[in-house]
GROMACS .gro file of C-alpha atoms in nm:
model
  455
    1MET     CA    1   5.577  13.814   8.103
    2ALA     CA    2   5.585  13.584   7.802
    3GLU     CA    3   5.775  13.843   7.600
    4THR     CA    4   6.033  13.879   7.882
    5GLY     CA    5   6.083  13.503   7.896
    6ASN     CA    6   6.127  13.478   7.522
    7SER     CA    7   6.371  13.769   7.527
    8ALA     CA    8   6.583  13.600   7.798
    9LYS     CA    9   6.585  13.275   7.605
   10GLY     CA   10   6.690  13.464   7.297
   11VAL     CA   11   6.981  13.631   7.477
   12THR     CA   12   7.092  13.298   7.620
   13ALA     CA   13   7.072  13.133   7.281
   14GLY     CA   14   7.268  13.419   7.129
   15LYS     CA   15   7.546  13.394   7.388
   16LEU     CA   16   7.562  13.022   7.341
   17ALA     CA   17   7.594  13.065   6.968
   18ILE     CA   18   7.871  13.319   7.011
   19SER     CA   19   8.053  13.091   7.255
   20VAL     CA   20   8.030  12.798   7.018
   21GLN     CA   21   8.151  13.011   6.731
   22LYS     CA   22   8.450  13.126   6.934
   23ARG     CA   23   8.544  12.772   7.028
   24LEU     CA   24   8.525  12.662   6.666
   25SER     CA   25   8.737  12.957   6.557
   26ARG     CA   26   8.997  12.883   6.827
   27ALA     CA   27   9.011  12.518   6.738
   28GLN     CA   28   9.050  12.599   6.370
   29GLU     CA   29   9.323  12.854   6.448
   30LYS     CA   30   9.518  12.607   6.663
   31VAL     CA   31   9.504  12.344   6.392
   32LEU     CA   32   9.635  12.592   6.137
   33GLN     CA   33   9.911  12.700   6.373
   34LYS     CA   34  10.018  12.341   6.439
   35LEU     CA   35  10.017  12.270   6.067
   36GLY     CA   36  10.228  12.578   6.012
   37LYS     CA   37   9.973  12.746   5.787
   38ALA     CA   38   9.919  13.033   6.031
   39ASP     CA   39  10.164  13.224   6.244
   40GLU     CA   40  10.131  13.230   6.624
   41THR     CA   41  10.189  13.517   6.861
   42ARG     CA   42  10.477  13.419   7.093
   43ASP     CA   43  10.604  13.590   7.408
   44VAL     CA   44  10.916  13.411   7.536
   45ILE     CA   45  10.942  13.617   7.856
   46PHE     CA   46  10.581  13.547   7.944
   47GLU     CA   47  10.624  13.177   7.872
   48GLU     CA   48  10.919  13.170   8.116
   49MET     CA   49  10.700  13.340   8.375
   50VAL     CA   50  10.433  13.077   8.325
   51ALA     CA   51  10.689  12.798   8.365
   52ASN     CA   52  10.806  12.955   8.693
   53PHE     CA   53  10.446  12.989   8.804
   54ASN     CA   54  10.375  12.621   8.743
   55LYS     CA   55  10.691  12.520   8.926
   56GLN     CA   56  10.608  12.749   9.217
   57MET     CA   57  10.254  12.616   9.241
   58GLY     CA   58  10.378  12.253   9.234
   59GLU     CA   59  10.635  12.317   9.507
   60GLY     CA   60  10.383  12.498   9.723
   61THR     CA   61  10.130  12.220   9.685
   62LYS     CA   62  10.389  11.957   9.779
   63LEU     CA   63  10.502  12.161  10.079
   64GLN     CA   64  10.143  12.194  10.194
   65LYS     CA   65  10.091  11.819  10.162
   66ASP     CA   66  10.412  11.733  10.350
   67LEU     CA   67  10.345  11.989  10.623
   68LYS     CA   68  10.000  11.840  10.676
   69ALA     CA   69  10.158  11.496  10.702
   70TYR     CA   70  10.407  11.632  10.958
   71ILE     CA   71  10.130  11.785  11.167
   72THR     CA   72   9.937  11.459  11.151
   73ALA     CA   73  10.249  11.274  11.264
   74VAL     CA   74  10.290  11.517  11.553
   75LYS     CA   75   9.932  11.450  11.659
   76THR     CA   76   9.989  11.074  11.633
   77LEU     CA   77  10.310  11.098  11.833
   78HIS     CA   78  10.127  11.307  12.092
   79GLU     CA   79   9.867  11.034  12.132
   80ALA     CA   80  10.138  10.768  12.161
   81SER     CA   81  10.326  10.978  12.417
   82ARG     CA   82  10.010  11.033  12.618
   83ARG     CA   83   9.935  10.660  12.632
   84LEU     CA   84  10.293  10.583  12.731
   85GLN     CA   85  10.296  10.845  13.005
   86ASP     CA   86   9.958  10.731  13.135
   87CYS     CA   87  10.085  10.372  13.145
   88LEU     CA   88  10.390  10.480  13.344
   89ALA     CA   89  10.177  10.682  13.586
   90GLU     CA   90   9.944  10.386  13.643
   91MET     CA   91  10.231  10.144  13.706
   92TYR     CA   92  10.420  10.381  13.933
   93GLU     CA   93  10.345  10.269  14.286
   94PRO     CA   94  10.266  10.531  14.554
   95GLU     CA   95  10.554  10.430  14.783
   96TRP     CA   96  10.814  10.471  14.509
   97PHE     CA   97  11.032  10.778  14.495
   98GLY     CA   98  10.887  11.085  14.321
   99LYS     CA   99  10.527  10.969  14.273
  100GLU     CA  100  10.389  11.326  14.287
  101GLU     CA  101  10.661  11.458  14.057
  102MET     CA  102  10.582  11.178  13.812
  103ASP     CA  103  10.211  11.267  13.797
  104ALA     CA  104  10.289  11.637  13.746
  105MET     CA  105  10.539  11.554  13.472
  106VAL     CA  106  10.278  11.349  13.284
  107GLU     CA  107  10.040  11.645  13.280
  108ASP     CA  108  10.313  11.888  13.173
  109THR     CA  109  10.417  11.658  12.889
  110ASP     CA  110  10.063  11.635  12.755
  111THR     CA  111  10.021  12.016  12.771
  112LEU     CA  112  10.350  12.069  12.590
  113TRP     CA  113  10.245  11.841  12.306
  114LEU     CA  114   9.911  12.021  12.271
  115ASP     CA  115  10.076  12.362  12.253
  116PHE     CA  116  10.329  12.246  11.996
  117HIS     CA  117  10.063  12.097  11.770
  118GLN     CA  118   9.845  12.407  11.790
  119ASN     CA  119  10.133  12.650  11.729
  120ILE     CA  120  10.266  12.484  11.414
  121THR     CA  121   9.911  12.455  11.282
  122ASP     CA  122   9.833  12.823  11.336
  123SER     CA  123  10.161  12.980  11.233
  124SER     CA  124  10.298  12.753  10.962
  125MET     CA  125  10.002  12.573  10.811
  126LEU     CA  126   9.762  12.866  10.797
  127SER     CA  127  10.015  13.101  10.635
  128LEU     CA  128  10.099  12.839  10.374
  129ASP     CA  129   9.731  12.779  10.301
  130SER     CA  130   9.680  13.153  10.254
  131TYR     CA  131   9.978  13.166  10.018
  132LEU     CA  132   9.841  12.886   9.801
  133THR     CA  133   9.490  13.035   9.768
  134GLN     CA  134   9.609  13.287   9.505
  135PHE     CA  135   9.734  13.026   9.261
  136PRO     CA  136   9.397  12.901   9.126
  137ASP     CA  137   9.287  13.254   9.030
  138ILE     CA  138   9.614  13.335   8.856
  139LYS     CA  139   9.611  12.998   8.684
  140ALA     CA  140   9.262  13.072   8.548
  141ARG     CA  141   9.371  13.415   8.423
  142ILE     CA  142   9.671  13.262   8.245
  143ALA     CA  143   9.437  13.018   8.072
  144LYS     CA  144   9.207  13.306   7.978
  145ARG     CA  145   9.501  13.503   7.841
  146ASP     CA  146   9.594  13.204   7.623
  147ARG     CA  147   9.241  13.189   7.485
  148LYS     CA  148   9.235  13.562   7.415
  149MET     CA  149   9.569  13.530   7.240
  150VAL     CA  150   9.419  13.268   7.006
  151ASP     CA  151   9.119  13.496   6.946
  152PHE     CA  152   9.357  13.778   6.864
  153ASP     CA  153   9.553  13.560   6.621
  154SER     CA  154   9.229  13.439   6.460
  155ALA     CA  155   9.097  13.796   6.419
  156ARG     CA  156   9.430  13.907   6.283
  157HIS     CA  157   9.437  13.628   6.025
  158HIS     CA  158   9.071  13.690   5.927
  159PHE     CA  159   9.132  14.059   5.874
  160ALA     CA  160   9.443  13.986   5.668
  161SER     CA  161   9.258  13.734   5.449
  162LEU     CA  162   8.980  13.987   5.378
  163GLN     CA  163   9.231  14.245   5.275
  164LYS     CA  164   9.407  14.003   5.040
  165GLY     CA  165   9.082  13.888   4.880
  166LYS     CA  166   9.004  13.963   4.511
  167LYS     CA  167   8.666  14.098   4.600
  168LYS     CA  168   8.693  14.338   4.885
  169ASP     CA  169   8.390  14.391   5.096
  170GLU     CA  170   8.444  14.710   5.287
  171ALA     CA  171   8.177  14.633   5.540
  172LYS     CA  172   8.330  14.293   5.626
  173ILE     CA  173   8.676  14.445   5.636
  174ALA     CA  174   8.560  14.715   5.875
  175LYS     CA  175   8.386  14.464   6.096
  176ALA     CA  176   8.693  14.238   6.094
  177GLU     CA  177   8.912  14.531   6.180
  178GLU     CA  178   8.685  14.622   6.467
  179GLU     CA  179   8.692  14.265   6.598
  180LEU     CA  180   9.069  14.261   6.570
  181GLY     CA  181   9.102  14.577   6.774
  182ARG     CA  182   8.870  14.445   7.045
  183SER     CA  183   9.054  14.109   7.067
  184GLN     CA  184   9.390  14.278   7.080
  185LYS     CA  185   9.280  14.508   7.359
  186ILE     CA  186   9.147  14.225   7.577
  187PHE     CA  187   9.458  14.018   7.519
  188GLU     CA  188   9.697  14.299   7.594
  189GLU     CA  189   9.516  14.397   7.913
  190LEU     CA  190   9.539  14.043   8.050
  191ASN     CA  191   9.894  14.006   7.929
  192VAL     CA  192  10.009  14.325   8.099
  193GLU     CA  193   9.837  14.236   8.429
  194LEU     CA  194   9.996  13.890   8.437
  195GLN     CA  195  10.335  14.025   8.343
  196ASP     CA  196  10.312  14.249   8.648
  197GLN     CA  197  10.178  13.984   8.889
  198LEU     CA  198  10.379  13.674   8.796
  199PRO     CA  199  10.725  13.812   8.885
  200VAL     CA  200  10.595  13.940   9.219
  201LEU     CA  201  10.438  13.603   9.294
  202TRP     CA  202  10.757  13.424   9.195
  203ASP     CA  203  10.960  13.634   9.437
  204SER     CA  204  10.709  13.586   9.719
  205ARG     CA  205  10.794  13.216   9.745
  206VAL     CA  206  11.114  13.301   9.934
  207GLY     CA  207  10.926  13.499  10.195
  208ILE     CA  208  10.667  13.229  10.252
  209TYR     CA  209  10.937  12.961  10.284
  210VAL     CA  210  11.126  13.173  10.535
  211THR     CA  211  10.813  13.249  10.736
  212THR     CA  212  10.693  12.890  10.736
  213PHE     CA  213  11.019  12.724  10.835
  214GLN     CA  214  11.132  12.993  11.077
  215SER     CA  215  10.805  12.959  11.263
  216LEU     CA  216  10.828  12.581  11.253
  217ALA     CA  217  11.189  12.584  11.371
  218GLY     CA  218  11.110  12.825  11.652
  219HIS     CA  219  10.824  12.617  11.784
  220GLN     CA  220  11.030  12.302  11.752
  221GLU     CA  221  11.316  12.458  11.945
  222LYS     CA  222  11.085  12.568  12.223
  223PHE     CA  223  10.911  12.232  12.232
  224HIS     CA  224  11.232  12.028  12.241
  225LYS     CA  225  11.385  12.258  12.501
  226GLU     CA  226  11.091  12.211  12.735
  227MET     CA  227  11.070  11.843  12.652
  228SER     CA  228  11.440  11.807  12.731
  229LYS     CA  229  11.379  11.943  13.079
  230LEU     CA  230  11.093  11.701  13.135
  231SER     CA  231  11.304  11.415  13.003
  232GLN     CA  232  11.584  11.509  13.240
  233ASN     CA  233  11.337  11.516  13.528
  234LEU     CA  234  11.214  11.173  13.428
  235ASN     CA  235  11.570  11.043  13.412
  236ASP     CA  236  11.645  11.185  13.758
  237ILE     CA  237  11.334  11.020  13.901
  238MET     CA  238  11.429  10.686  13.748
  239THR     CA  239  11.785  10.720  13.881
  240LYS     CA  240  11.659  10.790  14.233
  241LEU     CA  241  11.417  10.497  14.206
  242GLU     CA  242  11.700  10.265  14.106
  243GLU     CA  243  11.911  10.391  14.395
  244GLN     CA  244  11.618  10.328  14.629
  245ARG     CA  245  11.578   9.975  14.495
  246GLN     CA  246  11.950   9.903  14.515
  247LEU     CA  247  11.966  10.032  14.872
  248LYS     CA  248  11.683   9.802  14.975
  249LYS     CA  249  11.846   9.514  14.790
  250ASP     CA  250  12.183   9.575  14.957
  251SER     CA  251  12.019   9.602  15.299
  252ALA     CA  252  11.834   9.276  15.246
  253ALA     CA  253  12.151   9.109  15.119
  254ALA     CA  254  12.352   9.236  15.415
  255LYS     CA  255  12.087   9.114  15.657
  256ALA     CA  256  12.075   8.775  15.488
  257GLY     CA  257  12.455   8.762  15.489
  258ASP     CA  258  12.467   8.835  15.861
  259GLU     CA  259  12.212   8.562  15.929
  260ALA     CA  260  12.402   8.321  15.707
  261LYS     CA  261  12.728   8.402  15.885
  262SER     CA  262  12.560   8.349  16.223
  263ASP     CA  263  12.413   8.016  16.113
  264GLY     CA  264  12.742   7.919  15.952
  265ALA     CA  265  12.936   8.002  16.267
  266ASN     CA  266  12.702   7.790  16.478
  267HIS     CA  267  12.717   7.508  16.229
  268SER     CA  268  13.095   7.527  16.196
  269HIS     CA  269  13.134   7.523  16.573
  270ALA     CA  270  12.915   7.216  16.602
  271ALA     CA  271  13.078   7.042  16.307
  272SER     CA  272  13.434   7.127  16.407
  273SER     CA  273  13.403   6.999  16.765
  274PRO     CA  274  13.352   6.623  16.740
  275PRO     CA  275  13.426   6.408  17.048
  276THR     CA  276  13.795   6.327  17.082
  277ARG     CA  277  13.883   5.979  16.966
  278PRO     CA  278  14.211   5.782  17.013
  279SER     CA  279  14.431   5.807  16.709
  280SER     CA  280  14.560   5.448  16.730
  281LEU     CA  281  14.474   5.113  16.879
  282PRO     CA  282  14.554   5.052  17.246
  283SER     CA  283  14.857   4.836  17.311
  284ARG     CA  284  14.657   4.587  17.516
  285PRO     CA  285  14.308   4.440  17.536
  286LEU     CA  286  14.064   4.613  17.767
  287GLN     CA  287  13.955   4.482  18.110
  288HIS     CA  288  13.592   4.442  18.212
  289ASP     CA  289  13.594   4.768  18.403
  290GLU     CA  290  13.745   4.978  18.126
  291SER     CA  291  13.549   5.159  17.857
  292LEU     CA  292  13.628   5.332  17.531
  293ASP     CA  293  13.623   5.706  17.472
  294ASP     CA  294  13.273   5.862  17.446
  295SER     CA  295  13.326   5.967  17.084
  296ALA     CA  296  13.415   5.612  16.962
  297SER     CA  297  13.167   5.335  16.907
  298ASP     CA  298  13.148   5.107  17.215
  299ILE     CA  299  13.294   4.766  17.156
  300ASN     CA  300  13.107   4.474  17.304
  301LYS     CA  301  13.279   4.400  17.634
  302GLU     CA  302  13.152   4.047  17.637
  303SER     CA  303  13.312   3.982  17.298
  304ILE     CA  304  13.645   4.115  17.426
  305THR     CA  305  13.655   3.949  17.770
  306THR     CA  306  13.544   3.612  17.641
  307THR     CA  307  13.811   3.604  17.375
  308GLN     CA  308  14.019   3.296  17.446
  309VAL     CA  309  14.391   3.363  17.487
  310PRO     CA  310  14.600   3.096  17.328
  311SER     CA  311  14.815   2.897  17.567
  312TRP     CA  312  15.185   2.859  17.521
  313ASP     CA  313  15.412   2.611  17.707
  314LEU     CA  314  15.653   2.861  17.846
  315PRO     CA  315  15.917   2.771  18.104
  316GLU     CA  316  15.878   2.911  18.446
  317GLN     CA  317  16.104   3.200  18.511
  318PRO     CA  318  16.142   3.461  18.773
  319LEU     CA  319  15.900   3.750  18.764
  320GLU     CA  320  16.038   4.027  18.555
  321GLN     CA  321  15.901   4.314  18.357
  322VAL     CA  322  15.920   4.279  17.983
  323GLU     CA  323  15.879   4.533  17.709
  324GLY     CA  324  15.538   4.688  17.729
  325GLY     CA  325  15.514   4.639  18.111
  326TRP     CA  326  15.267   4.350  18.098
  327TYR     CA  327  15.280   3.999  18.254
  328PHE     CA  328  15.084   3.689  18.197
  329ASN     CA  329  14.963   3.513  18.509
  330GLU     CA  330  14.808   3.181  18.571
  331GLY     CA  331  14.457   3.322  18.544
  332ASN     CA  332  14.501   3.367  18.171
  333SER     CA  333  14.444   3.737  18.202
  334GLN     CA  334  14.646   4.050  18.160
  335SER     CA  335  14.757   4.240  18.464
  336ASP     CA  336  14.951   4.550  18.540
  337PRO     CA  337  15.286   4.480  18.708
  338GLN     CA  338  15.205   4.746  18.963
  339LEU     CA  339  14.891   4.555  19.060
  340ASN     CA  340  15.032   4.201  19.034
  341CYS     CA  341  15.396   4.258  19.114
  342GLY     CA  342  15.381   3.993  19.390
  343ALA     CA  343  15.240   3.716  19.178
  344ASN     CA  344  15.450   3.405  19.144
  345HIS     CA  345  15.504   3.177  18.855
  346ALA     CA  346  15.410   3.453  18.610
  347GLU     CA  347  15.449   3.376  18.248
  348LEU     CA  348  15.545   3.625  17.979
  349TYR     CA  349  15.249   3.728  17.768
  350THR     CA  350  15.281   3.864  17.415
  351ASP     CA  351  14.989   4.059  17.270
  352PRO     CA  352  14.813   3.868  16.996
  353THR     CA  353  14.737   4.040  16.667
  354TRP     CA  354  14.400   4.213  16.698
  355SER     CA  355  14.192   4.260  16.389
  356TYR     CA  356  14.001   4.572  16.486
  357ASP     CA  357  13.968   4.793  16.177
  358VAL     CA  358  14.056   5.142  16.294
  359GLY     CA  359  14.070   5.436  16.059
  360GLN     CA  360  14.283   5.734  16.114
  361GLY     CA  361  14.141   5.946  16.391
  362GLY     CA  362  13.885   5.710  16.549
  363TRP     CA  363  13.733   5.371  16.621
  364ALA     CA  364  13.523   5.176  16.379
  365GLN     CA  365  13.158   5.113  16.441
  366ASP     CA  366  13.048   4.826  16.670
  367GLU     CA  367  12.919   4.617  16.384
  368GLN     CA  368  13.236   4.667  16.184
  369VAL     CA  369  13.454   4.576  16.484
  370GLN     CA  370  13.259   4.261  16.559
  371VAL     CA  371  13.261   4.154  16.196
  372SER     CA  372  13.633   4.227  16.179
  373GLU     CA  373  13.697   4.024  16.495
  374SER     CA  374  13.504   3.726  16.375
  375ASN     CA  375  13.617   3.740  16.010
  376SER     CA  376  13.942   3.932  16.012
  377SER     CA  377  14.113   3.701  15.770
  378ASP     CA  378  13.847   3.774  15.500
  379TYR     CA  379  13.858   4.159  15.522
  380LYS     CA  380  14.036   4.266  15.209
  381LEU     CA  381  14.027   4.622  15.085
  382PRO     CA  382  13.841   4.678  14.759
  383PRO     CA  383  14.034   4.738  14.436
  384GLY     CA  384  14.145   5.099  14.389
  385PHE     CA  385  14.126   5.180  14.763
  386LEU     CA  386  14.284   5.515  14.851
  387TYR     CA  387  14.188   5.610  15.205
  388LYS     CA  388  13.895   5.628  15.445
  389VAL     CA  389  13.666   5.915  15.528
  390LYS     CA  390  13.395   5.968  15.783
  391ALA     CA  391  13.063   6.144  15.713
  392ILE     CA  392  13.020   6.460  15.919
  393HIS     CA  393  12.694   6.566  15.749
  394GLU     CA  394  12.398   6.376  15.616
  395TYR     CA  395  12.363   6.361  15.238
  396ALA     CA  396  12.056   6.232  15.055
  397ALA     CA  397  12.142   6.085  14.715
  398THR     CA  398  11.973   6.269  14.427
  399ASP     CA  399  12.088   6.041  14.146
  400GLY     CA  400  12.136   5.671  14.089
  401ASP     CA  401  12.515   5.692  14.091
  402GLU     CA  402  12.536   5.884  14.422
  403LEU     CA  403  12.610   5.747  14.768
  404GLU     CA  404  12.380   5.827  15.058
  405LEU     CA  405  12.555   5.935  15.379
  406ASN     CA  406  12.456   5.939  15.742
  407ILE     CA  407  12.660   6.112  16.010
  408GLY     CA  408  12.932   5.874  16.131
  409ASP     CA  409  12.936   5.648  15.822
  410ILE     CA  410  13.283   5.523  15.725
  411VAL     CA  411  13.345   5.528  15.352
  412LEU     CA  412  13.629   5.358  15.165
  413VAL     CA  413  13.742   5.608  14.904
  414LEU     CA  414  13.818   5.447  14.568
  415ALA     CA  415  13.995   5.573  14.259
  416PHE     CA  416  13.781   5.660  13.958
  417ASP     CA  417  13.808   5.416  13.669
  418THR     CA  418  13.866   5.713  13.442
  419PRO     CA  419  14.017   6.022  13.609
  420ASP     CA  420  13.831   6.249  13.365
  421GLU     CA  421  13.502   6.130  13.514
  422GLN     CA  422  13.581   6.289  13.852
  423ASP     CA  423  13.418   6.626  13.913
  424ASP     CA  424  13.574   6.884  14.139
  425GLY     CA  425  13.471   6.833  14.500
  426TRP     CA  426  13.332   6.480  14.445
  427LEU     CA  427  13.477   6.142  14.554
  428MET     CA  428  13.402   5.778  14.465
  429GLY     CA  429  13.360   5.529  14.747
  430VAL     CA  430  13.173   5.241  14.908
  431GLN     CA  431  13.029   5.207  15.257
  432GLU     CA  432  13.278   5.012  15.468
  433SER     CA  433  13.002   4.815  15.642
  434LEU     CA  434  12.851   4.710  15.306
  435TRP     CA  435  13.189   4.610  15.171
  436ILE     CA  436  13.274   4.400  15.479
  437ARG     CA  437  12.931   4.236  15.469
  438ASN     CA  438  12.884   4.178  15.095
  439LYS     CA  439  13.223   4.237  14.930
  440ASP     CA  440  13.020   4.396  14.648
  441ILE     CA  441  13.194   4.679  14.466
  442SER     CA  442  12.874   4.756  14.268
  443SER     CA  443  12.736   4.945  14.571
  444LYS     CA  444  12.992   5.222  14.521
  445GLY     CA  445  12.884   5.574  14.437
  446VAL     CA  446  12.995   5.936  14.431
  447PHE     CA  447  12.950   6.177  14.721
  448PRO     CA  448  13.050   6.536  14.805
  449GLU     CA  449  13.395   6.560  14.962
  450ASN     CA  450  13.303   6.852  15.187
  451PHE     CA  451  13.042   6.637  15.364
  452THR     CA  452  13.318   6.407  15.496
  453GLN     CA  453  13.638   6.419  15.699
  454LYS     CA  454  13.947   6.226  15.602
  455LEU     CA  455  14.057   5.968  15.855
   0.00000   0.00000   0.00000
C-alpha cells in the first residue's frame, strides 16, 4: 500500500513537472516570437474562422440576454394586465351591462398571457440556449489548438537549433525529432477538426436566427390576434355601458324637464294673472259707498271723505251740465246729474288737483297714497329716475349692494352712475316708500329685472 501511494505521488509529481516545463517553453517561445527572434506558424484562413466564431458567440450571447429580458417583460406585463383586469372586474357592478361577459373576458385574458409566455419560453428561448451550449467547448478547443501550435513551433525551433549546433548529439537530435513529430501531429489533428467545425457553426447562425424569430413572431401574431378580439369585446361592453348610462341620463333629464315645465306653467299662470287694476286715476273723488278695484291697495275712505273742498264765491246760475257731467251742490259734495238733476242753486264744481301717486298699470300702496296726500308738494322724484316697476316675485338680497323685494313693492328705477357697471338683466332702483319717507338715495340697490313688471 505504501509503495502504491509513493508511486501515485511520483506520477503526479512527474506530470506536474512536465506541465511546468511546457508552460515555460511556451512562454519562452512567445517571447522570442514577439521579439522577432523566432518565426511563428500562421494560418490566415483559420484566424478568420476564429474571428467569425468570436463574433458569432458574442451575438448569440447578446441575443440570449435580450430574449430573456423580453420574456421577463412579458411576465411583468402579464402581472400588470392581471391586476388591471381584476380591478375592473371588482369595480364592475352587477347591474351594469355585460357583467358575466366581463368576468369571462378577464379569465380569457389571463389564460392568453400565460400561454404566450410559456410558448416563447419553450420554442425560442430553449432552442437558443441549446445553440449557445456548443460555444464553450469549441472555444476551449481553439485555445488548446493555440497552445499546441506554440508547442509545435517550440519543438521545431529546438530541433533546428540542435541540427545547427557545432557538436551534434545524435541522441538529443533523435529525441527532438520525435518530440517535433508528436507536437505536429497533435496540432494538425486539432487544426483539421476545427477547420471542419467552425465553418459549419458559422453557417448555423442563420438557421437559429430564423427558427428563433419565426417562432417568436408566430406566437406574437397568435397572441395579438386573440388579444385583439378580447379588446374588441371589451370596447363593445364599454360602448353598451355608456349607451345604458346615457339612456338613463336622458330619461332622468326628460322627466326633470317635464316636471320643470309643469311647475313653470303653473307658476307662469299664477304670475301672469294679477288682479286687474285701473290704468289711470278716476276723474272724480270717490263717495263713501264706492270702493277701489280688488287688485289695488284700498285707500282710506275716511281720508278721502273728510277732505275739505275749497269754497269758491261763484254766482248763482241755472242748473246746467258742464264738461265732465258733475255739479257742485250746496252740501259741498259731488253728485251725479242723473241723481241730483232737480237740485236748485247748484254751483259748478271743478275737480281739484289730487296728489295720488299712481304708476302705470295700478294704484299705489295705502301708505304711499296717504303720504302723497298729506305731503304731495314735497314728493320729488330722485335724481336719475327712469320709470317705475312693481315686484312680482320675492327676492332676498345676497349682497350689500342688492335691493330686497317683496311681492307688490313699487321700485323707482334709476340710471346707473356709470353705464358700464350695469349687468345684463339687472336694474338700479330705490323703494318708493323709502324714498317718500326719507328722501335718501343711499338706500338704492340693484335687483333682477325679471322679478319685476314695468308700470
